Each structure stands twice: as structure tokens, then as C-alpha cells.
Short mmCIF file of C-alpha atoms and ligand atoms in Angstrom, two decimals:
data_model
loop_
_atom_site.label_atom_id
_atom_site.label_comp_id
_atom_site.label_asym_id
_atom_site.label_seq_id
_atom_site.Cartn_x
_atom_site.Cartn_y
_atom_site.Cartn_z
CA MET A 1 15.46 17.90 -14.92
CA GLU A 2 14.60 18.77 -11.37
CA ASN A 3 10.94 18.88 -10.56
CA PHE A 4 9.74 22.42 -10.22
CA VAL A 5 7.97 23.01 -6.93
CA VAL A 6 5.71 26.04 -6.91
CA SER A 7 6.78 28.69 -4.43
CA ALA A 8 3.50 28.54 -2.55
CA ARG A 9 4.36 24.99 -1.56
CA LYS A 10 8.09 25.32 -1.27
CA TYR A 11 7.77 28.30 1.04
CA ARG A 12 4.84 27.19 3.12
CA PRO A 13 5.79 28.39 6.61
CA SER A 14 6.92 25.59 8.89
CA ASP A 15 6.40 27.36 12.21
CA PHE A 16 4.30 30.17 13.67
CA ASN A 17 7.11 32.71 13.49
CA SER A 18 7.42 32.44 9.74
CA VAL A 19 3.75 33.14 9.08
CA VAL A 20 3.51 36.58 7.53
CA GLY A 21 1.13 39.24 8.77
CA GLN A 22 -1.03 37.19 11.17
CA GLN A 23 0.76 37.87 14.46
CA HIS A 24 -2.47 38.42 16.34
CA ILE A 25 -3.36 34.83 15.60
CA THR A 26 -0.01 33.10 15.94
CA THR A 27 0.72 34.81 19.26
CA THR A 28 -2.65 33.83 20.67
CA LEU A 29 -2.22 30.23 19.57
CA LYS A 30 1.27 30.05 21.04
CA ASN A 31 0.05 31.47 24.31
CA ALA A 32 -2.75 28.94 24.41
CA ILE A 33 -0.19 26.14 23.96
CA LYS A 34 2.05 27.67 26.59
CA ASN A 35 -0.74 27.97 29.15
CA ASN A 36 -2.21 24.64 28.22
CA HIS A 37 -5.42 26.40 27.47
CA LEU A 38 -6.20 25.15 24.02
CA ALA A 39 -9.78 25.26 22.77
CA GLN A 40 -11.05 22.13 21.06
CA ALA A 41 -12.80 23.82 18.19
CA PHE A 42 -11.50 26.69 16.13
CA LEU A 43 -12.91 28.59 13.23
CA PHE A 44 -10.34 30.25 10.98
CA CYS A 45 -12.00 32.86 8.80
CA GLY A 46 -10.56 35.16 6.20
CA PRO A 47 -9.91 35.76 2.53
CA ARG A 48 -8.30 33.08 0.39
CA GLY A 49 -4.58 32.50 0.43
CA VAL A 50 -3.72 34.26 3.68
CA GLY A 51 -2.56 31.32 5.78
CA LYS A 52 -5.60 29.60 7.25
CA THR A 53 -4.71 26.06 6.21
CA THR A 54 -1.06 26.80 6.90
CA CYS A 55 -1.76 27.89 10.48
CA ALA A 56 -4.06 24.95 11.05
CA ARG A 57 -1.28 22.57 10.03
CA ILE A 58 1.31 24.35 12.13
CA LEU A 59 -0.98 24.18 15.13
CA ALA A 60 -1.53 20.46 14.58
CA LYS A 61 2.20 19.88 14.28
CA THR A 62 3.14 22.02 17.26
CA ILE A 63 0.77 20.39 19.73
CA ASN A 64 2.01 16.96 18.72
CA CYS A 65 5.70 17.88 18.74
CA GLN A 66 7.79 15.87 21.19
CA HIS A 67 10.39 18.57 21.89
CA ARG A 68 8.78 21.96 21.56
CA THR A 69 11.23 24.85 21.58
CA SER A 70 11.35 27.31 24.47
CA ASP A 71 9.42 29.66 22.21
CA PHE A 72 6.57 27.13 21.91
CA GLU A 73 7.30 26.29 18.31
CA ALA A 74 7.49 22.85 16.72
CA CYS A 75 11.06 21.49 16.66
CA ASN A 76 10.72 20.25 13.06
CA GLN A 77 13.08 17.40 13.99
CA CYS A 78 11.24 14.86 16.09
CA ASP A 79 9.48 11.87 14.49
CA SER A 80 6.13 13.52 14.80
CA CYS A 81 7.26 16.80 13.20
CA LEU A 82 8.97 14.92 10.40
CA ALA A 83 5.83 12.93 9.72
CA PHE A 84 3.86 16.17 9.56
CA ASN A 85 6.36 17.79 7.24
CA ASN A 86 6.18 14.79 4.91
CA ASN A 87 2.40 14.83 4.98
CA ALA A 88 2.56 11.37 6.49
CA SER A 89 1.21 11.99 9.97
CA PHE A 90 -1.74 9.95 11.17
CA ASN A 91 -2.64 12.68 13.60
CA VAL A 92 -3.97 15.17 11.15
CA HIS A 93 -6.99 14.65 8.94
CA GLU A 94 -7.98 17.14 6.33
CA LEU A 95 -11.42 17.17 4.85
CA ASP A 96 -12.29 19.46 2.01
CA ALA A 97 -15.90 20.26 2.64
CA ALA A 98 -16.26 21.74 -0.82
CA SER A 99 -16.13 18.28 -2.36
CA ASN A 100 -17.05 16.11 0.64
CA ASN A 101 -20.11 17.81 1.97
CA SER A 102 -22.58 14.97 2.45
CA VAL A 103 -23.85 13.47 5.69
CA ASP A 104 -21.91 10.30 4.91
CA ASP A 105 -18.64 12.17 4.67
CA ILE A 106 -19.24 13.70 8.07
CA ARG A 107 -20.35 10.36 9.55
CA ASN A 108 -17.06 8.87 8.40
CA LEU A 109 -15.21 11.64 10.11
CA VAL A 110 -17.20 11.34 13.30
CA GLU A 111 -16.48 7.62 13.25
CA GLN A 112 -12.73 8.25 13.03
CA VAL A 113 -12.85 10.70 15.90
CA ARG A 114 -13.78 7.88 18.24
CA TYR A 115 -10.33 6.30 18.02
CA ALA A 116 -7.62 7.77 20.19
CA PRO A 117 -4.30 8.57 18.53
CA GLN A 118 -1.77 5.70 18.48
CA GLN A 119 1.12 8.09 18.79
CA GLY A 120 1.24 11.67 19.91
CA LEU A 121 -1.26 13.51 22.01
CA TYR A 122 -3.78 14.99 19.65
CA LYS A 123 -5.69 14.15 16.55
CA VAL A 124 -6.44 17.25 14.59
CA TYR A 125 -9.26 17.52 12.09
CA ILE A 126 -9.05 20.32 9.60
CA ILE A 127 -12.26 20.96 7.71
CA ASP A 128 -11.68 23.38 4.87
CA GLU A 129 -14.42 25.47 3.32
CA VAL A 130 -16.71 24.40 6.11
CA HIS A 131 -19.52 26.67 4.91
CA MET A 132 -20.06 24.23 2.05
CA LEU A 133 -21.27 21.40 4.30
CA SER A 134 -24.90 20.54 3.73
CA ASN A 135 -27.35 21.30 6.51
CA ALA A 136 -27.77 17.65 7.31
CA ALA A 137 -23.99 17.27 7.49
CA PHE A 138 -23.76 20.22 9.83
CA ASN A 139 -26.31 18.67 12.11
CA ALA A 140 -24.55 15.32 12.12
CA PHE A 141 -21.40 17.15 13.15
CA LEU A 142 -22.77 19.34 15.93
CA LYS A 143 -22.73 16.83 18.73
CA THR A 144 -19.13 15.78 18.10
CA LEU A 145 -18.11 19.39 17.89
CA GLU A 146 -19.74 20.14 21.19
CA GLU A 147 -18.37 17.21 23.16
CA PRO A 148 -15.28 15.93 21.45
CA PRO A 149 -12.97 13.42 23.16
CA LYS A 150 -10.10 15.26 24.80
CA TYR A 151 -7.52 14.20 22.22
CA ALA A 152 -9.54 15.67 19.34
CA ILE A 153 -9.15 19.19 18.03
CA PHE A 154 -11.23 20.64 15.22
CA ILE A 155 -10.08 23.45 13.04
CA LEU A 156 -12.72 24.67 10.66
CA ALA A 157 -11.67 27.08 7.94
CA THR A 158 -13.81 29.25 5.75
CA THR A 159 -13.63 32.20 3.41
CA GLU A 160 -17.29 32.94 4.04
CA LYS A 161 -17.96 33.25 7.72
CA HIS A 162 -21.47 34.63 7.16
CA LYS A 163 -22.48 31.31 5.64
CA VAL A 164 -21.50 29.29 8.71
CA ILE A 165 -24.56 28.55 10.79
CA PRO A 166 -24.75 30.18 14.25
CA THR A 167 -24.86 26.84 16.08
CA ILE A 168 -21.38 26.11 14.71
CA LEU A 169 -20.09 29.64 15.30
CA SER A 170 -21.09 29.56 18.94
CA ARG A 171 -19.15 26.34 19.55
CA CYS A 172 -15.86 27.58 18.13
CA GLN A 173 -13.13 29.96 19.08
CA ILE A 174 -13.09 32.33 16.14
CA PHE A 175 -9.94 33.74 14.54
CA ASP A 176 -10.19 36.35 11.83
CA PHE A 177 -7.27 36.32 9.42
CA ASN A 178 -6.09 39.57 7.87
CA ARG A 179 -5.56 40.44 4.30
CA ILE A 180 -1.79 40.78 4.12
CA LEU A 181 -0.31 44.25 3.68
CA ILE A 182 1.36 45.14 0.40
CA ASN A 183 4.56 45.89 2.26
CA ASP A 184 4.62 42.52 4.00
CA ILE A 185 3.92 40.66 0.77
CA ALA A 186 6.65 42.58 -1.05
CA LEU A 187 9.15 41.78 1.71
CA HIS A 188 8.23 38.12 1.65
CA LEU A 189 8.67 38.00 -2.13
CA LYS A 190 12.02 39.68 -1.74
CA TYR A 191 13.08 37.01 0.72
CA ILE A 192 12.01 34.25 -1.68
CA ALA A 193 13.74 35.94 -4.60
CA GLU A 194 16.95 36.02 -2.56
CA GLN A 195 16.61 32.35 -1.65
CA GLU A 196 16.04 31.45 -5.29
CA LYS A 197 18.90 33.68 -6.42
CA ILE A 198 16.59 35.73 -8.56
CA ASP A 199 17.60 39.28 -9.20
CA ALA A 200 14.28 41.07 -8.67
CA GLU A 201 13.55 44.77 -8.93
CA ASP A 202 11.76 46.18 -5.91
CA GLU A 203 9.16 47.82 -8.11
CA ALA A 204 8.32 44.53 -9.77
CA LEU A 205 7.78 42.85 -6.40
CA ARG A 206 5.69 45.73 -5.15
CA LEU A 207 3.53 45.61 -8.23
CA ILE A 208 2.89 41.90 -7.75
CA ALA A 209 2.12 42.57 -4.09
CA THR A 210 -0.37 45.26 -5.03
CA LYS A 211 -2.04 43.13 -7.65
CA ALA A 212 -2.38 40.21 -5.21
CA ASP A 213 -4.88 42.20 -3.20
CA GLY A 214 -3.86 40.82 0.17
CA ALA A 215 -3.59 37.17 -0.82
CA LEU A 216 -0.08 35.82 -0.39
CA ARG A 217 -0.76 32.69 -2.40
CA ASP A 218 -1.83 34.78 -5.40
CA ALA A 219 1.33 36.83 -5.07
CA LEU A 220 3.46 33.70 -5.09
CA SER A 221 1.73 32.26 -8.15
CA MET A 222 2.16 35.50 -10.07
CA PHE A 223 5.78 35.60 -9.01
CA ASP A 224 6.36 32.05 -10.30
CA LEU A 225 4.61 32.78 -13.54
CA ILE A 226 6.60 35.87 -14.33
CA VAL A 227 9.90 34.28 -13.34
CA THR A 228 9.19 31.32 -15.62
CA TYR A 229 8.20 33.63 -18.41
CA SER A 230 11.28 35.79 -18.12
CA SER A 231 14.76 34.45 -18.53
CA GLY A 232 14.61 32.67 -15.19
CA ASN A 233 16.81 34.57 -12.79
CA ARG A 234 15.72 38.13 -13.35
CA LEU A 235 12.48 39.85 -12.57
CA THR A 236 12.07 43.34 -13.94
CA TYR A 237 9.36 45.94 -13.59
CA LEU A 238 8.82 46.08 -17.34
CA GLU A 239 8.41 42.34 -17.68
CA THR A 240 6.02 42.34 -14.77
CA ILE A 241 3.72 44.98 -16.18
CA SER A 242 3.60 43.35 -19.56
CA ASN A 243 2.87 39.99 -17.97
CA LEU A 244 0.17 41.23 -15.65
CA HIS A 245 -1.14 43.54 -18.33
CA ILE A 246 -0.81 46.59 -16.12
CA LEU A 247 -0.36 50.06 -17.47
CA ASP A 248 3.09 51.43 -16.68
CA TYR A 249 2.71 54.19 -14.08
CA ASP A 250 5.02 56.23 -16.22
CA TYR A 251 1.96 56.98 -18.39
CA TYR A 252 0.11 58.56 -15.50
CA PHE A 253 3.04 60.82 -14.79
CA LYS A 254 3.09 61.86 -18.43
CA VAL A 255 -0.65 62.44 -18.50
CA VAL A 256 -0.55 64.64 -15.40
CA ASP A 257 2.43 66.58 -16.75
CA SER A 258 0.47 67.31 -19.89
CA LEU A 259 -2.65 68.22 -17.95
CA LEU A 260 -0.66 70.67 -15.84
CA ALA A 261 0.81 72.14 -19.00
CA GLY A 262 -2.72 72.55 -20.34
CA SER A 263 -1.88 70.55 -23.44
CA ILE A 264 -5.04 68.90 -24.80
CA SER A 265 -3.26 67.49 -27.84
CA ASN A 266 -0.54 65.81 -25.81
CA VAL A 267 -3.00 64.21 -23.48
CA LEU A 268 -5.14 62.90 -26.34
CA LEU A 269 -2.10 61.41 -28.03
CA ILE A 270 -1.00 59.64 -24.88
CA PHE A 271 -4.49 58.26 -24.38
CA ASP A 272 -4.49 57.02 -27.97
CA GLU A 273 -1.22 55.21 -27.37
CA ILE A 274 -2.66 53.58 -24.27
CA LEU A 275 -5.74 52.36 -26.15
CA LYS A 276 -3.56 51.03 -28.95
CA LYS A 277 -1.68 48.93 -26.42
CA GLY A 278 -4.97 47.22 -25.68
CA PHE A 279 -5.78 48.86 -22.36
CA ASP A 280 -9.34 49.68 -21.48
CA GLY A 281 -10.52 53.28 -21.08
CA ASN A 282 -12.31 52.64 -17.82
CA ASN A 283 -9.25 51.03 -16.25
CA PHE A 284 -7.21 53.97 -17.40
CA ILE A 285 -9.53 56.46 -15.71
CA VAL A 286 -9.55 54.42 -12.51
CA GLY A 287 -5.75 54.24 -12.65
CA LEU A 288 -5.53 57.96 -13.20
CA SER A 289 -7.78 58.59 -10.18
CA GLU A 290 -5.48 56.45 -8.07
CA HIS A 291 -2.51 58.38 -9.32
CA LEU A 292 -4.17 61.72 -8.49
CA ARG A 293 -5.07 60.38 -5.09
CA ASP A 294 -1.44 59.42 -4.51
CA LEU A 295 -0.34 62.91 -5.50
CA MET A 296 -2.92 64.32 -3.12
CA VAL A 297 -1.67 62.36 -0.11
CA CYS A 298 1.88 63.46 -0.95
CA LYS A 299 0.83 67.05 -0.40
CA ASP A 300 0.88 66.64 3.36
CA PRO A 301 3.80 65.06 5.25
CA ALA A 302 1.24 63.59 7.64
CA THR A 303 -0.36 61.47 4.90
CA VAL A 304 2.66 60.76 2.74
CA ASP A 305 2.95 57.25 4.13
CA LEU A 306 -0.43 56.40 2.67
CA ILE A 307 1.11 55.90 -0.74
CA GLN A 308 2.17 52.33 -1.19
CA VAL A 309 5.01 52.62 -3.67
CA SER A 310 8.68 51.79 -3.66
CA GLU A 311 11.27 54.27 -2.42
CA SER A 312 12.44 55.27 -5.87
CA ALA A 313 8.92 55.90 -7.18
CA ARG A 314 8.11 57.89 -4.07
CA ASP A 315 10.44 60.74 -5.00
CA ARG A 316 8.76 61.00 -8.35
CA TYR A 317 5.36 61.28 -6.70
CA LEU A 318 6.64 63.92 -4.31
CA MET A 319 8.04 65.95 -7.18
CA GLN A 320 4.90 65.86 -9.25
CA SER A 321 2.70 66.64 -6.27
CA GLN A 322 4.74 69.81 -5.71
CA GLN A 323 3.76 70.96 -9.16
CA ALA A 324 0.03 70.39 -8.79
CA SER A 325 -2.17 72.52 -6.54
CA VAL A 326 -4.66 70.97 -4.17
CA SER A 327 -7.52 72.61 -6.09
CA PHE A 328 -6.28 71.10 -9.32
CA LEU A 329 -6.00 67.63 -7.80
CA LEU A 330 -9.43 67.85 -6.19
CA SER A 331 -11.16 69.05 -9.34
CA ALA A 332 -9.37 66.51 -11.51
CA LEU A 333 -10.31 63.73 -9.11
CA ASN A 334 -13.88 64.89 -9.33
CA ILE A 335 -13.87 64.78 -13.12
CA CYS A 336 -12.30 61.31 -13.13
CA ASN A 337 -14.84 60.10 -10.66
CA GLN A 338 -17.76 61.35 -12.75
CA CYS A 339 -16.22 59.84 -15.84
CA ASP A 340 -15.88 56.48 -14.11
CA ILE A 341 -19.44 56.50 -12.83
CA GLN A 342 -20.94 57.33 -16.23
CA TYR A 343 -18.55 55.21 -18.27
CA LYS A 344 -20.77 52.13 -18.62
CA ALA A 345 -23.77 54.17 -19.74
CA SER A 346 -21.85 56.16 -22.33
CA LYS A 347 -22.44 55.32 -26.02
CA ASN A 348 -19.04 56.54 -27.16
CA GLN A 349 -16.69 55.52 -24.40
CA ARG A 350 -13.55 56.77 -26.05
CA LEU A 351 -15.00 60.23 -26.47
CA HIS A 352 -16.31 60.09 -22.94
CA VAL A 353 -12.79 59.65 -21.55
CA GLU A 354 -11.36 62.19 -23.98
CA LEU A 355 -13.89 64.75 -22.85
CA ALA A 356 -12.87 64.20 -19.24
CA LEU A 357 -9.20 64.61 -20.20
CA MET A 358 -9.98 67.83 -22.07
CA LYS A 359 -11.84 69.23 -19.10
CA MET A 360 -8.91 68.38 -16.86
CA SER A 361 -6.43 70.07 -19.16
CA LYS A 362 -8.44 73.25 -18.91
CA LEU A 363 -8.37 73.15 -15.12
CA PRO A 364 -5.03 74.93 -14.51
CA GLN A 365 -6.16 77.86 -16.63
CA ALA A 366 -9.61 77.99 -15.08
CA LEU A 367 -8.17 77.86 -11.58
CA THR A 368 -5.74 80.68 -12.31
CA LEU A 369 -8.53 82.83 -13.70
CA ALA A 370 -10.71 82.10 -10.71
CA ALA A 371 -7.87 83.06 -8.35
CA LEU A 372 -7.24 86.30 -10.24
CA ALA A 373 -10.91 87.22 -10.17
CA GLN A 374 -10.97 86.60 -6.44
CA GLU A 375 -7.96 88.82 -5.82
CA ASP A 376 -9.49 91.46 -8.01
CA SER A 377 -12.73 91.53 -6.10
CA LYS A 378 -10.76 91.66 -2.83
CA LYS A 379 -8.90 94.75 -4.04
CA LYS A 380 -12.11 96.40 -5.10
CA GLY A 381 -13.95 95.36 -1.95
N1 LIG B 1 0.45 34.45 6.13
C1 LIG B 1 1.25 33.74 5.31
N2 LIG B 1 2.58 33.69 5.53
C2 LIG B 1 3.40 33.01 4.70
N3 LIG B 1 2.96 32.34 3.61
C3 LIG B 1 1.64 32.35 3.34
C4 LIG B 1 0.72 33.05 4.18
N4 LIG B 1 -0.51 32.91 3.66
C5 LIG B 1 -0.38 32.16 2.57
N5 LIG B 1 0.91 31.81 2.37
C6 LIG B 1 1.42 31.03 1.24
O1 LIG B 1 0.32 30.66 0.43
C7 LIG B 1 0.11 29.25 0.45
C8 LIG B 1 -1.35 28.97 0.67
O2 LIG B 1 -1.75 29.37 1.96
P1 LIG B 1 -2.93 28.66 2.75
O3 LIG B 1 -3.22 27.33 2.12
O4 LIG B 1 -2.60 28.67 4.18
O5 LIG B 1 -4.11 29.65 2.44
P2 LIG B 1 -5.61 29.60 2.95
O6 LIG B 1 -5.83 30.83 3.79
O7 LIG B 1 -5.92 28.29 3.56
O8 LIG B 1 -6.37 29.81 1.58
P3 LIG B 1 -7.76 29.16 1.05
O9 LIG B 1 -8.86 29.96 1.65
O10 LIG B 1 -7.70 29.40 -0.43
O11 LIG B 1 -7.77 27.73 1.45
C9 LIG B 1 1.00 28.72 1.54
O12 LIG B 1 1.54 27.49 1.16
C10 LIG B 1 2.10 29.76 1.67
O13 LIG B 1 3.13 29.50 0.79
MG1 LIG B 2 -6.98 26.65 2.84
ZN1 LIG B 3 8.93 18.18 16.90
#
């Protein structure tokens, strides 16, 4: 049996151009290489799984590459690049500060920095989770960071910039990594699915992308998990929701249809079904609010792009939003919001949600009455 390599490793970008969603950083780094204007200390900040370590390694590889391309990318063919790609290069040192945070660890590193590289131009030191270094370790590091030998480059990475002491911050060029957009993640997953010959439904990929909350690594792990769980070369929306334990958005459409029809009984039955499937009332209300919000932004062509759903789902949203009035959506959102806020404090949480649903089903009627009364008073006035 072939060894299974997780997608996050298999598809780690090998040059700047293939890094997703961090153009502001990759372009700046490439320009610095082009103009020979490279800083010696960098701080890469940002949420987990968005490409900090990846970019640090690409930078290390690119500046040591013997035949950089005309686009200032690593060639991925020379001895140095090959050594990097096989994790065998002597010119890159990675220190995980989460587990090596003592003064001694840093002293070791500082000691190594004194030796010039045997091959290649630069020695690159990547210190991950740098905010975990002890104070004493930080202090032992400061002097080297301030006056490193010219062949040494430091790339510090952290998910918690606010915990990095100012003396370090002021000595580094700081790069803030973005959370990656749902769209970009979904496209990247689509690319990987194609490479792996997996027949994936767009909606499934989009759902994974949404759930990943900006972290590409998380998206890739979820993707792997669901593919392994399913038959292996198909990835469907239904399998994805059951795997990630997400409520099918179909339910929200049904709930809103029933609310618009003023049918309390229907809505209560649907909610019962949802609870029976093991979903939590609070999550349901939050999900319903998001659904109402999506319907709301569909009301205006100017905001329609704010919904982050696949093309096929989009038409469904547009249709339902046509049926609901802005006043209905606003009032329903309000009721959901109140329900969510008071949920934790409520003694009977099921009833609490049911009450909110009942109130919402009465909205269409109440709004019609209010409109009639207004017209009436206009006529009289
Ligand atoms: N911007 C990106 N473009 C393409 N792939 C990415 C990107 N970000 C993350 N990945 C994928 O996720 C994996 C992990 O990314 P990486 O190690 O660079 O994250 P990180 O930002 O260093 O996260 P952490 O803070 O957890 O260390 C990579 O191997 C790659 O497959
Ligand atoms: Mg990392
Ligand atoms: Zn090369």
C-alpha cells in the first residue's frame, strides 16, 4: 500500500506564486529579492494555518537558489532547491519556540549563527511561535537579532503578535498574514480535488471552506478526513454535512417558508426534527440568523455579493428573498438575536427557541395588519 501523505504536506506551495491569498506578502518579498533589499529579521504574524511557515521556507529556498527564474522564484531544480525540497538543506534551521523556549536553546542557536554557510549564500533561521520564548531567552537573542552576520536571516513567526515584546518587534520587518477568503480556499480545494481525481461537489468544498474559518490547513485536514470517510473518490455535500455535523441549509429554507406561510405547527415540527438529529438549539438559532442575513443582503443587487454561497445555492437565496419583505427579515432577525442572547440564561431552552419561532411565524400577519392600519389612517387623515 502506498503511504498516504496528508494534503497539507503534499500540496505545500513550492514557490511564492502558488501561495494562496497572501499576495501582499509574496510580492513584497519578491521585490525585496529583486532589489537586493532584504531585511535580516522578519516577523510573520497571523492566524494559524495561513502560510507563515510555508512562506518562511520559500523565502529561505529562493534566496539560496542558484538559478532564480526571471520572476524571482526558486528554480526548484538546482542542488540547493532540491536539498530544501527534501528537507535536507543545511541552510535552514527551524526552531519551535513552543517546545524549545529556554535560554539554553537560544544560546545554541546563537552559537550556530556564528558559522558562515558552507554552501549557498544565506543561513535562514525560522523561529516558530516566537511569543513562547521565555524572557531570559528573548534577552539572550536580542543582540544577535540586532547585529546578525550578513549571511544570517531570521524569520520569526507567531500567531500572537501582542505577546511579542516591543524590543523584538522594533527590530523586525513585520508582515501580517491574512485569513484566507472562503472563495480562495474553495478554489484551492477544487484544484486539489482535480489533482487527486476526486469528484467533488462545489457545495461540499464551499462548506469546508466556510467551516475552516480562514485557515487553509484546517480546510485541507477536513477535506482529507471526509474523503477518507467517503468512498474515496467522491465528495458530496450530504456526506460533508454529516461528517462536519452541520445542519443542512435546506432546513433553513424550509423554516423560512413555513414562517412566511404563518404556519406555527410546521415550524415546530421542523425544529423537533432538527433536535432529534442531535443539533443544538442555540446553533440552530444562530444558523437561522445567518440565513436571514443572507436573505437580507440578497434584497439589494449592491449587496448580493456579500453572500458566500455557491452559484446553485445563490438562486435559491434570491428566490426566497423575493418572497420575504425587508420588515419581515428585520423583525425576524431581531427576534433571533434576542433569543440567542438570552439562550444561556433560559431554564427551558427548547421552549425558548420555540417561542421565538412562534413569534416569527406571527410576523407576516402582524406586518400586514400594521400596513393596513397605516393606510387606513392615511385615508382618514
Ligand atoms: N496561503 C496558503 N497557500 C497555500 N497553502 C497553504 C497556505 N496556508 C497554508 N497552506 C497549507 O497549509 C499547510 C500549513 O501551512 P503553514 O505551516 O504555512 O501554516 P502556518 O501559518 O505556519 O500555521 P501555524 O501558525 O499553525 O504554524 C501548508 O503545508 C499548506 O499545505
Ligand atoms: Mg507554522
Ligand atoms: Zn534553485
